[in-house]
Coordinates of C-alpha atoms in Angstrom, one line a residue:
M1 CA 0.0 0.0 0.0
T2 CA 1.8 3.1 -1.2
W3 CA 1.2 6.9 -1.6
R4 CA 1.5 8.7 -4.9
P5 CA 2.9 12.2 -4.5
A6 CA 1.1 15.0 -6.5
S7 CA 2.6 18.5 -6.6
G8 CA 4.7 17.8 -3.6
R9 CA 1.8 16.6 -1.5
P10 CA 0.5 13.0 -1.1
R11 CA -2.9 12.2 -2.5
R12 CA -5.5 11.0 -0.1
T13 CA -5.6 7.6 -1.9
A14 CA -3.8 4.4 -0.9
R15 CA -3.0 1.8 -3.5
F16 CA -2.3 -1.9 -3.2
R17 CA -1.1 -4.5 -5.8
H18 CA -0.4 -8.2 -5.5
T19 CA -0.2 -11.1 -8.0
V20 CA -1.0 -14.8 -7.5
T21 CA -0.8 -17.8 -9.8
L22 CA -3.9 -19.9 -10.1
A23 CA -4.8 -23.2 -11.7
P24 CA -6.9 -22.5 -14.9
V25 CA -10.5 -23.5 -15.4
P26 CA -11.4 -24.5 -19.0
R27 CA -14.2 -22.4 -20.4
R28 CA -16.3 -25.4 -21.3
R29 CA -16.0 -26.8 -17.8
L30 CA -17.1 -23.6 -16.2
E31 CA -20.1 -23.3 -18.6
S32 CA -21.2 -26.9 -17.9
C33 CA -21.0 -26.1 -14.1
V34 CA -23.1 -23.0 -14.5
V35 CA -25.8 -25.0 -16.5
A36 CA -25.8 -27.7 -13.8
L37 CA -26.2 -25.1 -11.0
H38 CA -29.0 -23.4 -13.0
D39 CA -30.8 -26.7 -13.4
L40 CA -30.5 -27.5 -9.7
A41 CA -31.8 -24.1 -8.7
E42 CA -35.0 -24.8 -10.7
V43 CA -35.9 -27.7 -8.5
T44 CA -34.7 -26.3 -5.1
D45 CA -37.3 -25.1 -2.6
T46 CA -37.1 -21.3 -1.8
D47 CA -38.3 -19.2 1.1
Q48 CA -40.1 -15.8 1.3
C49 CA -36.8 -14.0 1.5
L50 CA -35.9 -14.8 -2.1
T51 CA -37.4 -13.1 -5.1
V52 CA -36.8 -14.3 -8.7
V53 CA -36.4 -11.1 -10.7
S54 CA -35.8 -12.9 -14.0
W55 CA -35.3 -16.6 -15.1
D56 CA -34.3 -17.2 -18.7
R57 CA -31.4 -19.5 -19.2
R58 CA -30.8 -18.1 -22.7
R59 CA -30.9 -14.4 -21.6
E60 CA -30.7 -13.5 -18.0
T61 CA -31.2 -15.0 -14.5
A62 CA -31.5 -12.6 -11.6
L63 CA -32.3 -13.2 -7.9
E64 CA -32.7 -10.9 -4.9
V65 CA -32.5 -12.0 -1.3
V66 CA -33.6 -9.8 1.6
T67 CA -32.5 -10.6 5.2
L68 CA -33.8 -8.7 8.2
D69 CA -31.8 -8.5 11.4
G70 CA -34.3 -8.0 14.3
D71 CA -31.7 -7.0 16.9
P72 CA -33.6 -4.3 18.9
D73 CA -30.4 -2.3 19.5
R74 CA -29.2 -2.5 15.8
P75 CA -31.9 -3.5 13.4
A76 CA -30.7 -3.7 9.8
R77 CA -31.8 -4.8 6.4
L78 CA -29.4 -6.6 4.0
V79 CA -30.4 -6.8 0.3
C80 CA -28.3 -9.1 -2.0
A81 CA -28.8 -9.3 -5.7
L82 CA -27.2 -11.8 -8.1
G83 CA -27.4 -11.9 -11.8
L84 CA -26.1 -13.9 -14.8
T85 CA -26.2 -13.4 -18.6
S86 CA -26.8 -16.2 -19.7
A87 CA -26.8 -19.7 -18.1
E88 CA -26.3 -21.5 -21.5
R89 CA -23.3 -19.4 -22.5
P90 CA -22.3 -17.2 -19.5
R91 CA -21.1 -13.7 -20.6
E92 CA -21.5 -11.6 -17.5
A93 CA -22.2 -12.0 -13.8
W94 CA -22.7 -9.5 -11.1
L95 CA -23.3 -9.4 -7.4
S96 CA -24.4 -6.5 -5.1
A97 CA -25.1 -6.2 -1.4
T98 CA -26.5 -3.3 0.6
L99 CA -26.6 -3.1 4.4
R100 CA -29.0 -0.5 5.7
P101 CA -29.2 -0.1 9.5
S102 CA -32.5 1.4 10.6
G103 CA -31.7 2.6 14.1
G104 CA -29.3 2.7 17.0
K105 CA -26.4 4.9 17.8
R106 CA -24.2 5.9 14.8
A107 CA -26.4 3.8 12.5
E108 CA -25.2 5.9 9.5
Y109 CA -21.7 4.5 9.9
L110 CA -22.8 0.8 10.1
G111 CA -24.1 0.5 6.6
G112 CA -22.5 0.2 3.2
T113 CA -22.7 -1.1 -0.3
G114 CA -20.6 -3.7 -2.2
R115 CA -20.7 -4.4 -5.9
L116 CA -18.9 -7.0 -8.0
H117 CA -19.0 -7.4 -11.8
L118 CA -17.4 -10.1 -14.0
D119 CA -17.1 -9.9 -17.7
L120 CA -16.4 -13.4 -18.8
G121 CA -15.8 -12.4 -22.4
R122 CA -12.9 -10.2 -21.3
W123 CA -11.7 -12.9 -18.8
W124 CA -11.3 -15.5 -21.6
Q125 CA -9.7 -12.9 -23.8
A126 CA -7.2 -11.9 -21.1
T127 CA -6.3 -15.5 -20.3
G128 CA -5.6 -16.3 -24.0
H129 CA -2.6 -15.4 -26.0
G130 CA -4.2 -12.8 -28.2
R131 CA -5.0 -9.1 -27.7
H132 CA -5.6 -8.2 -24.1
P133 CA -8.8 -6.3 -23.2
S134 CA -8.7 -2.6 -22.4
R135 CA -10.7 -3.0 -19.2
A136 CA -10.3 -5.3 -16.2
P137 CA -12.5 -8.4 -16.5
L138 CA -13.4 -8.4 -12.8
S139 CA -14.0 -5.2 -10.8
G140 CA -15.7 -4.2 -7.6
T141 CA -16.4 -1.4 -5.2
L142 CA -17.0 -1.3 -1.5
T143 CA -18.5 1.9 -0.3
H144 CA -18.8 3.0 3.4
P145 CA -19.7 6.4 4.7
L146 CA -16.1 6.9 5.7
A147 CA -14.2 5.1 2.9
R148 CA -14.4 3.7 -0.6
V149 CA -12.4 0.7 -1.9
S150 CA -12.1 0.0 -5.6
V151 CA -10.7 -3.3 -6.8
T152 CA -9.7 -4.7 -10.2
V153 CA -8.6 -8.2 -11.1
V154 CA -6.7 -8.9 -14.3
P155 CA -5.5 -12.4 -15.4
R156 CA -2.7 -13.1 -17.8
P157 CA -1.5 -16.5 -19.2
A158 CA 1.6 -17.9 -17.4
P159 CA 4.2 -19.8 -19.5
D160 CA 3.1 -23.1 -17.8
G161 CA -0.6 -22.6 -18.8
R162 CA -1.7 -21.3 -15.4
W163 CA -3.2 -17.9 -14.7
R164 CA -1.2 -15.0 -13.3
V165 CA -3.8 -12.9 -11.6
T166 CA -3.1 -9.4 -10.5
V167 CA -5.3 -7.7 -7.9
R168 CA -5.2 -4.0 -7.5
A169 CA -7.0 -2.0 -4.8
R170 CA -7.4 1.7 -4.2
L171 CA -8.6 3.1 -0.9
S172 CA -9.9 6.6 -0.5
G173 CA -11.3 8.4 2.5
R174 CA -14.7 10.0 2.6
S175 CA -16.4 12.6 4.7
V176 CA -14.6 13.3 8.0
A177 CA -12.2 10.4 7.4
R178 CA -10.6 11.9 4.3
P179 CA -8.0 14.0 6.0
L180 CA -7.1 11.2 8.4
L181 CA -6.3 8.6 5.7
P182 CA -2.6 9.7 5.2
L183 CA -1.9 9.4 8.9
A184 CA -3.6 5.9 9.1
T185 CA -1.7 4.7 6.1
A186 CA 1.6 5.9 7.5
V187 CA 0.9 4.0 10.7
L188 CA -0.8 0.9 9.4
G189 CA 0.0 0.8 5.7
R190 CA 2.8 -1.8 5.7
R191 CA 0.9 -4.1 8.1
A192 CA -2.3 -3.8 6.1
R193 CA -0.5 -4.5 2.8
R194 CA 1.2 -7.6 4.3
A195 CA -2.2 -8.8 5.7
C196 CA -3.9 -8.4 2.3
A197 CA -1.1 -10.2 0.4
E198 CA -1.2 -13.1 2.9
A199 CA -4.9 -13.4 2.6
L200 CA -4.7 -13.5 -1.2
D201 CA -1.9 -16.1 -1.0
R202 CA -4.0 -18.3 1.2
A203 CA -7.0 -18.0 -1.1
A204 CA -4.8 -18.9 -4.1
A205 CA -3.4 -22.0 -2.2
A206 CA -6.9 -23.2 -1.5
W207 CA -7.9 -22.7 -5.1
N208 CA -4.9 -24.6 -6.4
T209 CA -5.7 -27.4 -4.0
Q210 CA -9.4 -27.8 -4.8
V211 CA -10.0 -26.6 -8.3
P212 CA -7.8 -29.0 -10.3
E213 CA -9.6 -32.0 -8.7
L214 CA -13.0 -30.6 -9.6
V215 CA -11.8 -29.9 -13.2
R216 CA -10.7 -33.5 -13.6
K217 CA -14.1 -34.9 -12.8
D218 CA -16.5 -35.9 -15.6
G219 CA -19.6 -33.9 -16.0
E220 CA -22.0 -36.5 -14.7
R221 CA -20.1 -37.1 -11.5
L222 CA -19.6 -33.4 -10.9
G223 CA -23.4 -32.8 -11.4
A224 CA -24.2 -35.5 -9.0
E225 CA -21.9 -34.0 -6.3
L226 CA -23.4 -30.6 -6.8
A227 CA -26.9 -32.0 -6.5
E228 CA -25.9 -33.8 -3.2
A229 CA -24.3 -30.6 -1.9
F230 CA -27.4 -28.5 -2.5
L231 CA -30.2 -31.0 -2.0
G232 CA -28.7 -33.6 0.3
P233 CA -28.2 -37.3 -0.3

């Protein structure tokens, strides 16, 4: 996490960058898993918290889940939305979550919004050996009343066929926290950068342990395991 000087003064923006190497997932394998999950969702029972916004495997599937926290001291409402275009040939996926406290002390500082968008067309283009896309295939934002974090994820093909994935994050202060960010970064910047890098390394190690085994399974066996995981034996 570093500071970029501008006109002799530091910007109130902290930046982080880290690269990990991941086992690849073939495009056809991912698409077959998405179709299997979509088929499973059609026969799964749902509750009153879930709303089907759209359900068309050729065009768009979108769901919304609302969760209410009835804590009398800190009541809150969490709204999550998930979308996919399309299940038969996935092109884009997105996820958003909004937490809205409705009472309690300093409720305005307990909420926030997170958004994540994946352009699969750009992802497959970036992991190939042709022209790289001009925009990051995976991007997201986390917005809090006191801070905003923007993240981009860009894969590149490694010489051994794996993916070299670079994660970039930018943190900026908001409201009363804006002038305090340089001080916080000076004190905690190195520790925060190390913690983020270690977390990404652990996530990559888990991916490289589990994903290759899943990729090697045939479609019928993988579909059966997904069904058992979601619906029980």
